[in-house]
CSV table of C-alpha atoms in Angstrom, one decimal:
chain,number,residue,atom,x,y,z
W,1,UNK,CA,-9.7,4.3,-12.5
W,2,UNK,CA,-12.5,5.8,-10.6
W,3,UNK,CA,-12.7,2.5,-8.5
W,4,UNK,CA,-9.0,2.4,-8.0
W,5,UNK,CA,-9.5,5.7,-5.8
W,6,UNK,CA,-12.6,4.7,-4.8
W,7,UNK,CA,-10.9,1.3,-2.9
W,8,UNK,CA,-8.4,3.9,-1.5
W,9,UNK,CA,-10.9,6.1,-0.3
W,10,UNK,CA,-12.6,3.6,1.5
W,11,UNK,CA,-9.5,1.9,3.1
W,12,UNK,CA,-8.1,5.3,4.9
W,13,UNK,CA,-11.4,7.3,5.4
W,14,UNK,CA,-11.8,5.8,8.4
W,15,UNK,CA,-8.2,5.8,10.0
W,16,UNK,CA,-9.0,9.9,9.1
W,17,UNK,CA,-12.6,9.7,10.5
W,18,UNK,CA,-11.2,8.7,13.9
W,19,UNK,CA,-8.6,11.3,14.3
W,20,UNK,CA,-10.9,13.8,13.6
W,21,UNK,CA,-13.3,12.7,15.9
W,22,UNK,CA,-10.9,11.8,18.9
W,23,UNK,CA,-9.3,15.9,18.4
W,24,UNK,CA,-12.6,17.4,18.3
W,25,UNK,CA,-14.0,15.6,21.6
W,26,UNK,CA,-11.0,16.1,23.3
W,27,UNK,CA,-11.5,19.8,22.6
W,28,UNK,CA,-15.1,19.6,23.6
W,29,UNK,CA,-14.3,18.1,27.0
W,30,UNK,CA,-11.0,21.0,27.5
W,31,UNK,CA,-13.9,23.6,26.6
W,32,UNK,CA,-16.7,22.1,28.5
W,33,UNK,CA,-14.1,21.9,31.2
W,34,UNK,CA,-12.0,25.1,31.5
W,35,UNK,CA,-13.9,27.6,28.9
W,36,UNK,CA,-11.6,27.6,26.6
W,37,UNK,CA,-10.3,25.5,23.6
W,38,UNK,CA,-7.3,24.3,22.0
W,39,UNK,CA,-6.2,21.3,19.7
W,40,UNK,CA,-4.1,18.8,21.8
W,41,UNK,CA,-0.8,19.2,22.2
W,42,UNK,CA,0.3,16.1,20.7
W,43,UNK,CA,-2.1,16.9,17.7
W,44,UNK,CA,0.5,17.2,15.2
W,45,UNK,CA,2.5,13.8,15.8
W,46,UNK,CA,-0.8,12.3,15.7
W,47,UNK,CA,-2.0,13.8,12.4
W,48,UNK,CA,1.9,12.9,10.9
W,49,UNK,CA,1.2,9.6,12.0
W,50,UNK,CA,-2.2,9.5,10.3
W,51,UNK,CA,-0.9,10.3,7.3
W,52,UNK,CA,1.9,8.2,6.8
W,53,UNK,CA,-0.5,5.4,7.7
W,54,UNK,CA,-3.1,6.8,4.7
W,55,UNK,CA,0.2,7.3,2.4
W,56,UNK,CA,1.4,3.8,2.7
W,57,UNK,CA,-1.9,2.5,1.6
W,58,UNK,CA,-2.1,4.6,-1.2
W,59,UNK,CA,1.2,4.9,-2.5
W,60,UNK,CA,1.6,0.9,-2.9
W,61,UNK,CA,-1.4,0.9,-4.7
W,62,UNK,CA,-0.8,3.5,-7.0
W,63,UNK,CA,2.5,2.4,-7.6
W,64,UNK,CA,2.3,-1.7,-7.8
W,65,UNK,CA,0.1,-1.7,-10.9
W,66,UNK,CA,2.9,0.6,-12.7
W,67,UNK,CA,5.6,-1.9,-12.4
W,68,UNK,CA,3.4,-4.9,-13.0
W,69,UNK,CA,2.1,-3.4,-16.3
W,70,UNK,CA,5.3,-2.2,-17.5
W,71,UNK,CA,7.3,-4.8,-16.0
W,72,UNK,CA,10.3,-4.0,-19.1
W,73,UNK,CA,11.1,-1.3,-17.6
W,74,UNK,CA,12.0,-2.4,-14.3
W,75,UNK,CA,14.1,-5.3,-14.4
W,76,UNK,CA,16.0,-3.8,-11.1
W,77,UNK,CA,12.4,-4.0,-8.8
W,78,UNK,CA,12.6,-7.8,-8.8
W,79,UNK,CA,11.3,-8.7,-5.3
W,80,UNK,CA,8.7,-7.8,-3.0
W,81,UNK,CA,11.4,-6.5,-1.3
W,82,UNK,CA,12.3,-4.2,-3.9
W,83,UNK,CA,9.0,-2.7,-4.0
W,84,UNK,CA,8.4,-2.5,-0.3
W,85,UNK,CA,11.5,-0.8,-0.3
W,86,UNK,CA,10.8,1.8,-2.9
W,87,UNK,CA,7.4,2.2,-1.8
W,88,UNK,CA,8.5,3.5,1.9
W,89,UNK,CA,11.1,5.7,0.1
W,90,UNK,CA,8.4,7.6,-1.4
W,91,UNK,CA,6.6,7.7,1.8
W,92,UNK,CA,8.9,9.4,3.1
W,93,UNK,CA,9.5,11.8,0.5
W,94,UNK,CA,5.4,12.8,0.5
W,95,UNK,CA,5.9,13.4,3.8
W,96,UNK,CA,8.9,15.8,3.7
W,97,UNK,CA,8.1,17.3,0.8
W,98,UNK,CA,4.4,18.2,1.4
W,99,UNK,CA,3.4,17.0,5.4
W,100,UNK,CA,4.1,20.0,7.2
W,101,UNK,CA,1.5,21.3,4.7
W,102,UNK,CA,-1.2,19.1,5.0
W,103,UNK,CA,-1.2,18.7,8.8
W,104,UNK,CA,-1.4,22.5,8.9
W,105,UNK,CA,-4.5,22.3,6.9
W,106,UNK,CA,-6.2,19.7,8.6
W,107,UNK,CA,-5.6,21.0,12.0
W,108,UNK,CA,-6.6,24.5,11.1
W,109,UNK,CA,-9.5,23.3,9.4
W,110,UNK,CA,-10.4,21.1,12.7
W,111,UNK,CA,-9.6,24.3,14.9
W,112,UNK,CA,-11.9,26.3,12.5
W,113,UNK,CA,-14.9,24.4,12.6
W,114,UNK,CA,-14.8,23.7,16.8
W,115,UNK,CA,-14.4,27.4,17.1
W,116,UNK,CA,-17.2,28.3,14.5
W,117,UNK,CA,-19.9,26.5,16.8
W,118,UNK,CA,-18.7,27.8,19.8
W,119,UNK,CA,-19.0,31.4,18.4
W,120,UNK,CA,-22.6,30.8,16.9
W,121,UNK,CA,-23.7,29.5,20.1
W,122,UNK,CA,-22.1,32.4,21.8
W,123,UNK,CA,-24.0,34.9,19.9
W,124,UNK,CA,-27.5,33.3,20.2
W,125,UNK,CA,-26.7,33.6,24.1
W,126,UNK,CA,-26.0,29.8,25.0
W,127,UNK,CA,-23.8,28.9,28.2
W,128,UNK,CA,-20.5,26.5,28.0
W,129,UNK,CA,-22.8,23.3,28.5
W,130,UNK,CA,-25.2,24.0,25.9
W,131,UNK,CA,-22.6,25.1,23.4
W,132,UNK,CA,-21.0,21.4,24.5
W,133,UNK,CA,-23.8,19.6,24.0
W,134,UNK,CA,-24.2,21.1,20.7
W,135,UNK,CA,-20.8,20.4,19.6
W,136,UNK,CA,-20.9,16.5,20.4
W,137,UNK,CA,-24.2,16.6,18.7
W,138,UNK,CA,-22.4,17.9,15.1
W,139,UNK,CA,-18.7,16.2,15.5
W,140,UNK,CA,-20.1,13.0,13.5
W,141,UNK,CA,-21.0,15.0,10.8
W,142,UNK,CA,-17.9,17.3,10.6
W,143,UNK,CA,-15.4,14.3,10.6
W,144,UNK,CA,-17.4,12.4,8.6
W,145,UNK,CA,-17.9,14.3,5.8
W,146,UNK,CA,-14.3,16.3,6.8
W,147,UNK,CA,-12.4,12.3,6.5
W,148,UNK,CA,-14.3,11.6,2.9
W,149,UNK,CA,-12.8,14.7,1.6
W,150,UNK,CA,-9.8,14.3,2.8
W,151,UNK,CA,-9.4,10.8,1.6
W,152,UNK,CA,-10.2,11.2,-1.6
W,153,UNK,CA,-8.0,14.4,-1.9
W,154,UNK,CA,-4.6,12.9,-0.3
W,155,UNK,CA,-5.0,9.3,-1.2
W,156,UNK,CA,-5.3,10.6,-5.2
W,157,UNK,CA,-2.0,13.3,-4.9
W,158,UNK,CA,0.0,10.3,-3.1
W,159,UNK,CA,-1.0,7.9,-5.7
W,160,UNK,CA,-0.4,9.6,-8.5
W,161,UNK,CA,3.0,10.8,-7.2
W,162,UNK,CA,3.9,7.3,-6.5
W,163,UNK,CA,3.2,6.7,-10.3
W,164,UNK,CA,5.2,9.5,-11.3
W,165,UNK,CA,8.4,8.4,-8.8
W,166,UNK,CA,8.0,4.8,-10.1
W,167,UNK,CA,8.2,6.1,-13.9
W,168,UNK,CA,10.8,7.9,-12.7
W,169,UNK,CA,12.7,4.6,-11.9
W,170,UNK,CA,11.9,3.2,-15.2
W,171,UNK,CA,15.0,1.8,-17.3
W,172,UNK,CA,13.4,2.7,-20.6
W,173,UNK,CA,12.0,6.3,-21.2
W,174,UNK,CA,8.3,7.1,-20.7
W,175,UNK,CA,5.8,9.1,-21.9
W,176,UNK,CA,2.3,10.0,-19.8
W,177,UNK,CA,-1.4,10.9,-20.4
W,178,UNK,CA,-4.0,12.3,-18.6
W,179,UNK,CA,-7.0,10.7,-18.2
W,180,UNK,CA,-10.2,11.9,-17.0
W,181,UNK,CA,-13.6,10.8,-15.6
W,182,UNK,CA,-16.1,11.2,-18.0
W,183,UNK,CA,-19.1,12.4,-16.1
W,184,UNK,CA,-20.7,15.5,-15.3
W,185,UNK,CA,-18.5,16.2,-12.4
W,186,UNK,CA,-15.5,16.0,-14.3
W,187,UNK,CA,-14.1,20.0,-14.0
W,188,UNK,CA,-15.0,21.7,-17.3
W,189,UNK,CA,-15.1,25.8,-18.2
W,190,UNK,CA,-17.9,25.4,-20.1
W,191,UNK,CA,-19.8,24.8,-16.7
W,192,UNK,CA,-18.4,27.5,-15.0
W,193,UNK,CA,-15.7,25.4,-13.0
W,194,UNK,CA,-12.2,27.6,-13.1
W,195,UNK,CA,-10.5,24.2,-14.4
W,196,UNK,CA,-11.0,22.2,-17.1
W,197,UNK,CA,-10.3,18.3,-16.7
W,198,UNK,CA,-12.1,17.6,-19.5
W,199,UNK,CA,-10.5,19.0,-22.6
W,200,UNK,CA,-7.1,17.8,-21.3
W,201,UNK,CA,-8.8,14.0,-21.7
W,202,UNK,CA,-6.1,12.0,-22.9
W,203,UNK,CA,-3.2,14.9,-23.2
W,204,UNK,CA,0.1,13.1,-23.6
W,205,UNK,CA,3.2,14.8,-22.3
W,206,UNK,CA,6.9,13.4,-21.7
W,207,UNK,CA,7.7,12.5,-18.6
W,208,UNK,CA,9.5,15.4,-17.2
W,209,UNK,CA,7.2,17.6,-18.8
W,210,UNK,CA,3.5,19.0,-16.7
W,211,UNK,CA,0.3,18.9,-17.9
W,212,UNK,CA,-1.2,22.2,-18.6
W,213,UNK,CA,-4.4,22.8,-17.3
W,214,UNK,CA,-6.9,25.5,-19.0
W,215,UNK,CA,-8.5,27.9,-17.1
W,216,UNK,CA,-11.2,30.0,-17.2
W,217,UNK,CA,-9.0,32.9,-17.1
W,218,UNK,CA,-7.5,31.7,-20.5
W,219,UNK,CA,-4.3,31.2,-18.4
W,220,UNK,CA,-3.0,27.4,-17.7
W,221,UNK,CA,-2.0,25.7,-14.7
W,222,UNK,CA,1.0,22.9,-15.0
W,223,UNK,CA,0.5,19.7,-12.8
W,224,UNK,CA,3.2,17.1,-13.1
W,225,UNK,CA,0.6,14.9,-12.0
W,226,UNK,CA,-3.1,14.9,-11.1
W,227,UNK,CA,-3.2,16.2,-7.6
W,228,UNK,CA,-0.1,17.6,-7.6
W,229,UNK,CA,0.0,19.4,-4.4
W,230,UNK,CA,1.8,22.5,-6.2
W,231,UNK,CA,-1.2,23.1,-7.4
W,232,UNK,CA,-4.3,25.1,-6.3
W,233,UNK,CA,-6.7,23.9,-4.1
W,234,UNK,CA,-9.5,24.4,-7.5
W,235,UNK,CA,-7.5,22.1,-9.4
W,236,UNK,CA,-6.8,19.1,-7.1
W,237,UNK,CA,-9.3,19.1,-4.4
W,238,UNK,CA,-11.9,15.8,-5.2
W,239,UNK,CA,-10.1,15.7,-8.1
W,240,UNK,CA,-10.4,12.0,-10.0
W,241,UNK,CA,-8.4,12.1,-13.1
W,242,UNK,CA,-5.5,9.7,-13.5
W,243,UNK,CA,-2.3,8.7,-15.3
W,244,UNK,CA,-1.8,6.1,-17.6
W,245,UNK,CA,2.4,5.0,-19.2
W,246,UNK,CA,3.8,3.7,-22.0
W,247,UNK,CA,7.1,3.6,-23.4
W,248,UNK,CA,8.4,6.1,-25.5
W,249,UNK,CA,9.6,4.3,-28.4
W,250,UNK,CA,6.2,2.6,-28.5
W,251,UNK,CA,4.3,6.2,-28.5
């Protein structure tokens, strides 16, 4: 499980690492240029079109092994076809339903960090070439460790939203668990973390249904999904926990 996302991770981090990188020295050169900074104007097509990129990666992989392991249930996906097909519908669907979000994180984020250097080298005194210089110096850091996140983060909601579209088109009803990676960074109240992945460890809902999710507030969150994007940033952000199916009349 953990080296399903960890393939994922690997095959979009740097498709994000070079977006990141490319906006934050183009915003270097406008400051370094005209003393003032902005993200490019064509910033968010290009951050759309990053994303349908990462989504395509990860929603075939996250949906393929459902219909090959439950291949009963979906005598209708016969061809590559077939799954190509379904796969871009989804794509599109991530996209509508939660892009506009994500971009505006990610650029904001991006706009947030530029800006944060340029004010801390304003306040110790620095000119615009010094503060330059000191942003070209940290960009490789920022959108490295910036794309990591960020892979692991939208690469695991897609995923496990393709799982839960494809169940969706099963023929036979399904139920789903929750499974979790059992390590110490696995979310868990008892060490303080406001979630707890942990004691939700192989929870089994129906399909329609969400998982609840403790918290240390003795409240619950529902995910339809791990990742779920409906959910707060606490619960899905480097979140690792997966889905596993079966059918119903099997459970």
């Amino acid at each position: 499980m953990d080296n399903d996302l960890d393939a994922m991770e690997d095959a979009t981090q740097p498709l994000i690492e070079r977006l990141l990188t490319s906006f934050m020295r183009e915003m270097v050169d406008q400051y370094e240029a005209e003393d003032m900074v902005g993200l490019p104007t064509d910033a968010r097509q290009r951050t759309v079109d990053m994303l349908r990129k990462t989504y395509g990666i990860s929603i075939s992989m996250g949906g393929k092994p459902m219909i090959d392991g439950l291949k009963d249930c979906f005598p209708h996906i016969e061809t590559k076809q077939d799954e190509d097909d379904l796969f871009q519908q989804l794509i599109n669907e991530y996209i509508e339903r939660f892009g506009a979000q994500k971009v505006l994180q990610i650029l904001e984020t991006t706009r947030k960090q530029v800006m944060g250097v340029i004010r801390e080298g304003q306040r110790e005194g620095l000119g615009v070439e010094e503060i330059a210089r000191l942003l070209r110096e940290a960009v490789p850091e920022f959108s490295r460790v910036r794309s990591r996140v960020i892979a692991r983060t939208e690469t695991h909601g897609s995923s496990q939203y393709a799982q839960y579209r494809t169940a969706q088109q099963s023929t036979r009803p399904l139920v789903k668990q929750w499974n979790s990676i059992e390590d110490a960074r696995t979310r868990t109240i008892i060490m303080d973390d406001t979630y707890d992945h942990r004691v939700i460890d192989e929870q089994r809902v129906a399909l329609e249904q969400p998982f609840m999710v403790p918290t240390i507030f003795g409240t619950k969150e529902p995910l339809m999904y791990p990742g779920d994007p409906a959910g707060t940033a606490g619960n899905i952000i480097n979140c690792r926990c997966a889905m596993t199916f079966r059918r119903a009349d099997r459970d």
